Short mmCIF file of C-alpha atoms and ligand atoms in Angstrom, two decimals:
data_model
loop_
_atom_site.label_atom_id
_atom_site.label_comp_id
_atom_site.label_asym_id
_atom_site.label_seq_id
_atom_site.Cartn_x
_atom_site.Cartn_y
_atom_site.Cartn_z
CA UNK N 1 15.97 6.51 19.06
CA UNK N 2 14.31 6.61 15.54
CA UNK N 3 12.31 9.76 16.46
CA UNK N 4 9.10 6.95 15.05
CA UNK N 5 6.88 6.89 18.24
CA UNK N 6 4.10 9.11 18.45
CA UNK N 7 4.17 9.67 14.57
CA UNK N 8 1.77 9.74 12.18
CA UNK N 9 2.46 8.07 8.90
CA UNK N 10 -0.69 9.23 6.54
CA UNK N 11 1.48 10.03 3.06
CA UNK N 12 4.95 7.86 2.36
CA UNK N 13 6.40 11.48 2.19
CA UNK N 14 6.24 11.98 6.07
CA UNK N 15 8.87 9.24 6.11
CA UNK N 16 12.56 9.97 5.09
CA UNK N 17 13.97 7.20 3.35
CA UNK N 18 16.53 6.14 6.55
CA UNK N 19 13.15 5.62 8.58
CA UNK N 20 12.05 3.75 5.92
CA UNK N 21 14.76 1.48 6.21
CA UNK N 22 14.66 1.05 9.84
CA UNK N 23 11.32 0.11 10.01
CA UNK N 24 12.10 -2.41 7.26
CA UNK N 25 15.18 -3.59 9.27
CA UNK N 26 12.98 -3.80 12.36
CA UNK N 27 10.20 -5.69 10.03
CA UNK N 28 12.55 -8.61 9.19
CA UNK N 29 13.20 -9.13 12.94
CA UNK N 30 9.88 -9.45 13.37
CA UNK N 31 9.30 -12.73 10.42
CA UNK N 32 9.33 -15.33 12.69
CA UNK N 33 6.68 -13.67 15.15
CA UNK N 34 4.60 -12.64 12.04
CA UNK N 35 4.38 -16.58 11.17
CA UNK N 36 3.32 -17.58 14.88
CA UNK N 37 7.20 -19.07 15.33
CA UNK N 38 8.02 -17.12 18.90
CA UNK N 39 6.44 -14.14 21.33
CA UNK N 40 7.38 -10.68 20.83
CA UNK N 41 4.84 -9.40 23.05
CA UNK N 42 5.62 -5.73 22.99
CA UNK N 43 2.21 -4.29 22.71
CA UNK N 44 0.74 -5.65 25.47
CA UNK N 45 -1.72 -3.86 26.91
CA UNK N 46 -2.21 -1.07 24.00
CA UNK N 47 -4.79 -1.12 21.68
CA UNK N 48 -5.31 -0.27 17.88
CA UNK N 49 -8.43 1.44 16.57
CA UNK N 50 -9.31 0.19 13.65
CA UNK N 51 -11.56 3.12 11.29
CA UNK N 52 -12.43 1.45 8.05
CA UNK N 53 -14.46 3.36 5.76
CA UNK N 54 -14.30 1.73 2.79
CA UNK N 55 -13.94 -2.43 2.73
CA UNK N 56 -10.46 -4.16 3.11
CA UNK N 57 -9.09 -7.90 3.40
CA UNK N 58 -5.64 -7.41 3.70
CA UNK N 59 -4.89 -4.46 5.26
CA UNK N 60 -7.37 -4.36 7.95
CA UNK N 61 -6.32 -8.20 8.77
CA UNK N 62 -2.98 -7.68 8.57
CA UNK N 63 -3.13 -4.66 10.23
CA UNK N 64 -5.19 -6.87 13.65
CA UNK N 65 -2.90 -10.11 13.21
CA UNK N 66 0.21 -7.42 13.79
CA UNK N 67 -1.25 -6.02 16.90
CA UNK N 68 -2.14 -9.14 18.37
CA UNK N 69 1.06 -10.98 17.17
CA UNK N 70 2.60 -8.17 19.54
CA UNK N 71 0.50 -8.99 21.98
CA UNK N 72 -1.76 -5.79 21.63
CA UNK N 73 -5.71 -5.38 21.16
CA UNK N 74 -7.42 -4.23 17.86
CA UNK N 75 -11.32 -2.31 18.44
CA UNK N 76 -13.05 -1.74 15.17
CA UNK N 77 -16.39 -0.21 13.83
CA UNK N 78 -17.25 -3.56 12.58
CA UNK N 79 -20.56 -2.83 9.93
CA UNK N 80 -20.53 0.90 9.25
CA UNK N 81 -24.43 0.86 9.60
CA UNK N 82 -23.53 -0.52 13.15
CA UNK N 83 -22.21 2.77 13.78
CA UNK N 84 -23.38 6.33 14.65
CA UNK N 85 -21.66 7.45 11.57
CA UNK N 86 -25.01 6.76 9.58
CA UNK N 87 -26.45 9.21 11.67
CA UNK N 88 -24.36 12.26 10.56
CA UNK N 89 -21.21 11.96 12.42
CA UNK N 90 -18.39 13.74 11.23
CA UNK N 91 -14.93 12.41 10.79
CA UNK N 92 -13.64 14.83 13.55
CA UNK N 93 -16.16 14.01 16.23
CA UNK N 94 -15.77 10.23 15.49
CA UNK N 95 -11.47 10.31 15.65
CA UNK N 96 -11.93 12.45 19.42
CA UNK N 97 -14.31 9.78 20.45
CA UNK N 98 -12.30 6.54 19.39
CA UNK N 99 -8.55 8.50 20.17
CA UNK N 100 -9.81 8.17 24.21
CA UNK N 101 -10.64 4.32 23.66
CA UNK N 102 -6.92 3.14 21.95
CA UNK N 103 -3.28 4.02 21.44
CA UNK N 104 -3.45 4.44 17.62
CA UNK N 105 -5.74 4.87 14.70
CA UNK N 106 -5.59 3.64 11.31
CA UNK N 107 -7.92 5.31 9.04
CA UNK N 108 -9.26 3.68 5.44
CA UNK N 109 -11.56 6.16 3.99
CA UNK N 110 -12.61 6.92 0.31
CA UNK N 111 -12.36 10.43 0.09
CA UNK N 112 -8.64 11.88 -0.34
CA UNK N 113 -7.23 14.40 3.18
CA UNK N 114 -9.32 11.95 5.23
CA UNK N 115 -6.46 10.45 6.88
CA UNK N 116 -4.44 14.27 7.41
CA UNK N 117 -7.76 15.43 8.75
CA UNK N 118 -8.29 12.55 11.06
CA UNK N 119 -4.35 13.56 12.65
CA UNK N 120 -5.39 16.66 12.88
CA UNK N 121 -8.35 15.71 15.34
CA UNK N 122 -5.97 13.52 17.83
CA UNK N 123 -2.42 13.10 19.18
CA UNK N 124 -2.68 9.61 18.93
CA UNK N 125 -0.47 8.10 15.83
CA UNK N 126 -2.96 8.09 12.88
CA UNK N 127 -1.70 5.71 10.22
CA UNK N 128 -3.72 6.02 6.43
CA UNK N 129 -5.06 2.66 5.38
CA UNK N 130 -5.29 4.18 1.90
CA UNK N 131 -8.03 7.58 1.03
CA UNK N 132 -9.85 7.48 -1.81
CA UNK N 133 -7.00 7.79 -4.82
CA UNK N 134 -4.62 9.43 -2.63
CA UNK N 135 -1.79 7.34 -0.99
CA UNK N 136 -1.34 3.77 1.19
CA UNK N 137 2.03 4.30 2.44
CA UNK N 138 1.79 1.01 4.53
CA UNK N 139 1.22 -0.75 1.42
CA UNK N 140 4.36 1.12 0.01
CA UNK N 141 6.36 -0.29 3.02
CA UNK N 142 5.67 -4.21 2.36
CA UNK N 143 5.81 -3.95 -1.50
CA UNK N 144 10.05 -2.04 -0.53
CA UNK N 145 9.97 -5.15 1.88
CA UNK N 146 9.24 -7.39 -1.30
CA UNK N 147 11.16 -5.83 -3.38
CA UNK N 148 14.24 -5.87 -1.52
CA UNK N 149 13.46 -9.41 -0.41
CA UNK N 150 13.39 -10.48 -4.08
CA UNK N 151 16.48 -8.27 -5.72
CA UNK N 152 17.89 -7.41 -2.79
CA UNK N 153 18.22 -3.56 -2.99
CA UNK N 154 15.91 -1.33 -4.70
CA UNK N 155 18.47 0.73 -6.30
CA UNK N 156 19.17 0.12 -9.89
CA UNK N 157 16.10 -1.98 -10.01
CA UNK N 158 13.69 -1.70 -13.04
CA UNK N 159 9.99 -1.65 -11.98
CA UNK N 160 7.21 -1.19 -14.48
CA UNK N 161 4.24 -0.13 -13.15
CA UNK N 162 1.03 -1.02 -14.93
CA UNK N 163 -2.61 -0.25 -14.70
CA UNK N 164 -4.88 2.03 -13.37
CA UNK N 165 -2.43 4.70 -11.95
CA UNK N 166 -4.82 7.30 -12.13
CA UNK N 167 -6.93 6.36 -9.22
CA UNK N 168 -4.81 3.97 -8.08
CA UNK N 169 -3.61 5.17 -4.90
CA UNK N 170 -0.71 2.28 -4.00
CA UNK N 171 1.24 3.26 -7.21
CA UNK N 172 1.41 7.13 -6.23
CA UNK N 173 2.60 6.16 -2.54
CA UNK N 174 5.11 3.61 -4.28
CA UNK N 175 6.33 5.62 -7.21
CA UNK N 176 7.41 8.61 -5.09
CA UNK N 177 8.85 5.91 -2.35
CA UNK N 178 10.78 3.72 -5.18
CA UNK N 179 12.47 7.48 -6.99
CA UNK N 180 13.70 8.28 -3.63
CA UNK N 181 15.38 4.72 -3.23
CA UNK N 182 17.35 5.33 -6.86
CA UNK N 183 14.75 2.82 -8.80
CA UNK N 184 13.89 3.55 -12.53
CA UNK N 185 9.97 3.70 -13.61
CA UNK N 186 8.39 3.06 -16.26
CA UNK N 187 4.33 3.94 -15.88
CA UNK N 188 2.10 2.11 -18.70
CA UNK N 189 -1.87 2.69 -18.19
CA UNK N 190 -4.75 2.68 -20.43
CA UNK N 191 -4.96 5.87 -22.18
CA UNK N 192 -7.11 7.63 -19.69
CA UNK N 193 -5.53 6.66 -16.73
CA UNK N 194 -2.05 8.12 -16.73
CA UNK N 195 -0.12 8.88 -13.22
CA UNK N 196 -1.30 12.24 -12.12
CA UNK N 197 1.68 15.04 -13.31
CA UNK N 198 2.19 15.74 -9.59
CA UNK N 199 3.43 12.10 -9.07
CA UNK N 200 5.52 12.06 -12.34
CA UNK N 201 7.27 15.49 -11.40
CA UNK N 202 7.97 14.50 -7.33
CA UNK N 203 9.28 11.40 -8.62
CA UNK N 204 11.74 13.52 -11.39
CA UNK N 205 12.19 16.24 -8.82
CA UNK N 206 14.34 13.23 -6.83
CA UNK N 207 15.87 12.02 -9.93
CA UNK N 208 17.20 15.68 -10.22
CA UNK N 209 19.09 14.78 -7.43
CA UNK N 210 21.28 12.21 -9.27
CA UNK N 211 20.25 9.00 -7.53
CA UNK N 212 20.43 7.63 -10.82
CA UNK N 213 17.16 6.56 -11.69
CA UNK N 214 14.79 8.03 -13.99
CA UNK N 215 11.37 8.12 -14.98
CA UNK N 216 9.69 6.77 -18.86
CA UNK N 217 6.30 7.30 -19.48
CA UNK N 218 5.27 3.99 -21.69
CA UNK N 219 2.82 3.17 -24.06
CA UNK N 220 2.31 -0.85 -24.24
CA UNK N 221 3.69 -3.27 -22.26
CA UNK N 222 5.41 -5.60 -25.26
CA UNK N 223 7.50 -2.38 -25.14
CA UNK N 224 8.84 -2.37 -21.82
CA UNK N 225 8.82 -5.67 -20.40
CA UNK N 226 11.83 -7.15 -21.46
CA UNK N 227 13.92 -4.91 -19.65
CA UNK N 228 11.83 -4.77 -16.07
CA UNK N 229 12.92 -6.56 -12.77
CA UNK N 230 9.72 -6.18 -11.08
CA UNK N 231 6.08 -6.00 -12.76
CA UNK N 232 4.12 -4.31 -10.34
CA UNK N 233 0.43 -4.99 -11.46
CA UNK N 234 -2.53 -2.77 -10.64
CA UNK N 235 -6.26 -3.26 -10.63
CA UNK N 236 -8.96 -0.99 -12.43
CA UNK N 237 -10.39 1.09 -9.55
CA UNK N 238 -13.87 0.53 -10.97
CA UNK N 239 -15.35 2.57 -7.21
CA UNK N 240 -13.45 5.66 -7.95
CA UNK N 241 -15.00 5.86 -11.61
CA UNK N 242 -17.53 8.58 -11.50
CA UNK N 243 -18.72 7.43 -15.35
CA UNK N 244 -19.79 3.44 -15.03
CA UNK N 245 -19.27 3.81 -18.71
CA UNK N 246 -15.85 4.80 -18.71
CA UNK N 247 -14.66 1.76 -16.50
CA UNK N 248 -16.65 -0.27 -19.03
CA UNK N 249 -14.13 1.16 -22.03
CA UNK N 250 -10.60 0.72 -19.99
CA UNK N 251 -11.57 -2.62 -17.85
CA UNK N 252 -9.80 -5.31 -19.65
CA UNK N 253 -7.97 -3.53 -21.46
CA UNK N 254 -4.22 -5.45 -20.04
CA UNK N 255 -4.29 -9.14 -18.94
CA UNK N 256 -0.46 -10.54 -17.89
CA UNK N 257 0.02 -14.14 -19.14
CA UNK N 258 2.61 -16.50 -19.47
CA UNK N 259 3.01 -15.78 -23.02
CA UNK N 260 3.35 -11.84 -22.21
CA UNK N 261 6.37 -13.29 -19.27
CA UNK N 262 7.75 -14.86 -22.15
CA UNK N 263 9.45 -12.06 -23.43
CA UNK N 264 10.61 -10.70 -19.67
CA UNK N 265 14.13 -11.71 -17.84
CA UNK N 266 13.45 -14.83 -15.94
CA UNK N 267 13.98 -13.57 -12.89
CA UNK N 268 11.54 -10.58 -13.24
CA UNK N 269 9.39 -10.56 -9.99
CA UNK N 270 5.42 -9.87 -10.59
CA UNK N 271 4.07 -8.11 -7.63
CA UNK N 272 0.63 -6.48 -7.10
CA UNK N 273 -1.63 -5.18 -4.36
CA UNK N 274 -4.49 -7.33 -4.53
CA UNK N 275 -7.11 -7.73 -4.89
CA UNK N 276 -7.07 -8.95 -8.28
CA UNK N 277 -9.66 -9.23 -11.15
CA UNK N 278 -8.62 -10.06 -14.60
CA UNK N 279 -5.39 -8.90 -14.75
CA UNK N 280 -2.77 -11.32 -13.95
CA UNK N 281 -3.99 -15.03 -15.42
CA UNK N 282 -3.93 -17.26 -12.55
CA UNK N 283 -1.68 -19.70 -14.35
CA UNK N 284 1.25 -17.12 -12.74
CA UNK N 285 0.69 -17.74 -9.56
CA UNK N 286 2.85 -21.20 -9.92
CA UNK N 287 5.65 -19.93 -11.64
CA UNK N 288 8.61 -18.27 -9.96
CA UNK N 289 7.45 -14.87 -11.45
CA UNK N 290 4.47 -14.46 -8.70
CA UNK N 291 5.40 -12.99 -5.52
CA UNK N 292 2.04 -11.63 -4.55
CA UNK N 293 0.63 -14.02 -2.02
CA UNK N 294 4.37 -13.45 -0.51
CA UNK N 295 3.87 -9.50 -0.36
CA UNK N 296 0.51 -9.88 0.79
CA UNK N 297 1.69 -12.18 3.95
CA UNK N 298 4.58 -8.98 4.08
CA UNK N 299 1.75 -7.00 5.34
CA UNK N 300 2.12 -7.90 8.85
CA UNK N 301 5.83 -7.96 9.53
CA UNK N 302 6.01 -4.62 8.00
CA UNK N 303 2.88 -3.35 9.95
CA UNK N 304 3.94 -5.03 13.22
CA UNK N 305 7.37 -3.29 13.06
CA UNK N 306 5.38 0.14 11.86
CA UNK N 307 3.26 -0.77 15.35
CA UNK N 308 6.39 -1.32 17.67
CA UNK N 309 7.91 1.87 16.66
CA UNK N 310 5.23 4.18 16.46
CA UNK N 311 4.07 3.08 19.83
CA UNK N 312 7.69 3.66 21.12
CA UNK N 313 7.87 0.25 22.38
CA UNK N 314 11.28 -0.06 19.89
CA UNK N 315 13.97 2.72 19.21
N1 CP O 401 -3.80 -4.08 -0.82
C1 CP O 401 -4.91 -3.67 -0.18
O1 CP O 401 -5.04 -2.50 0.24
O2 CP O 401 -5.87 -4.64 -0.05
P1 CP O 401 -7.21 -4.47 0.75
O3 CP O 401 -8.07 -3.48 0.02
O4 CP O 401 -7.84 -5.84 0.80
O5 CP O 401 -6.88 -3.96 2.13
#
């Protein structure tokens, strides 16, 4: 057994990086049921509530085509103002109502501890959707999927992260995740939006180990570029600006282009989140460098094998 099922998985940090690689093992079994090509209906019968704060394409869709891919049901607040939430509910009240109606919870919310706080209120798995600028650890999952997909092991590899990695809570879930794996970092940001120091010393705390990765704070991305296997791109979090005016100053402040993959190794993989705004120029998406529509569509074999196991319907 994996010791998975009746976990919760709210920060990347409650997984070791062996269960990480199981559930990624599991996830590639699970390809050809993630694309509608057989029946793994291991799920059925449970259901997945679905708590989403704060708005979501991917994840939340992802998150309902793995459950019913296994054959499972997904319940959902649908419209927030639908909900009694708008009339004062707390967090804890609403996770003991909705724990007696499913099997699991996953929790988006925009305030940071929302997720811990929701596992605190139920024995039911709670998974974290992503809380305010804290972590997505699911998120981390499918973009180690992609990774290892694309270069085939994460050790060794060079990933630049760029963007908004101050509130940008996918990069401090994936930084952490990628220094335990042995990858070397290199963070570049707009001046003001650095990675937090806790996120730069966990991820040199691992290197301490001797995995033999390390960690290089950059300053422009002409700098750097040449030398990285995988670009992972972030967005501006213009919602977690408390100053409209200081999103105004950093947004468009990096744009990736053809020109800037120029100067990068031909096979250097450009992978980010999504949504996007101006930050990667569209003309990417057909060249061999993109692999973000991929890692998005990685979202629900990852999720559905996260699902199986957490449920304890796999070892
Ligand atoms: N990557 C991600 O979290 O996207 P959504 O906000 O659309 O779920």
């Amino acid at each position: 057994m994996s010791g998975l099922a009746g976990r919760d998985v709210v920060s990347i940090a409650d997984l070791s990086v062996e269960e990480i690689q199981h559930i990624l093992s599991v996830a590639a079994t699970m390809v050809p049921a993630a694309r509608g090509e057989e029946q793994r209906p291991l799920l059925q019968g449970r259901i997945l509530a679905e708590l989403f704060f704060e708005p979501s394409t991917r994840t939340r869709m992802s998150f309902e085509s793995a459950m019913k891919r296994l054959g499972g049901q997904v319940i959902n607040f649908g419209e927030i103002s639908n909900t009694s939430v708008v009339k004062g509910e707390t967090l804890a009240d609403t996770v003991r109502m909705i724990e007696s109606y499913s099997d699991a919870l996953v929790v988006r919310h925009p305030n940071e501890g929302s997720a811990r706080l929701a596992a605190d209120f139920t024995d039911r798995p709670v998974i974290n959707a992503g809380d305010g600028a804290g972590q997505h650890p699911t998120q981390t999952l499918l973009d180690i999927f992609t990774i290892t997909q694309a270069k085939g092991k994460v050790a060794g590899t060079n990933v630049l992260i760029l963007g908004d990695l101050k509130y940008g809570r996918t990069v401090h879930s994936l930084a952490v995740a990628l220094s335990r794996f042995g990858a070397s970092l290199t963070f570049v940001s707009p001046p003001s939006l650095e990675m937090p120091e806790e996120i730069v010393e966990a991820c040199r705390a691992e290197y301490a180990g001797g995995n033999g990765g390390s960690v290089t704070l950059g300053t422009t991305l002409e700098d750097h570029i040449a030398d990285a296997d995988v670009l992972y791109v972030t967005r501006i979090q213009k919602e977690r600006f408390p100053d409209p005016e200081e999103y105004r100053r950093v947004a468009s402040t990096y744009r990736v282009d053809l020109e800037l993959l120029s100067k990068a190794k031909g096979s250097c993989a450009v992978l980010h989140p999504l949504p996007r705004l101006d930050e990667i120029d569209p003309e990417i998406d057909q060249s061999g460098h993109a692999l973000y529509f991929q890692q998005a569509f990685n979202g629900v074999p990852v999720r559905m094998a996260l699902l199986a196991l957490l449920l304890g319907a796999l070892p």
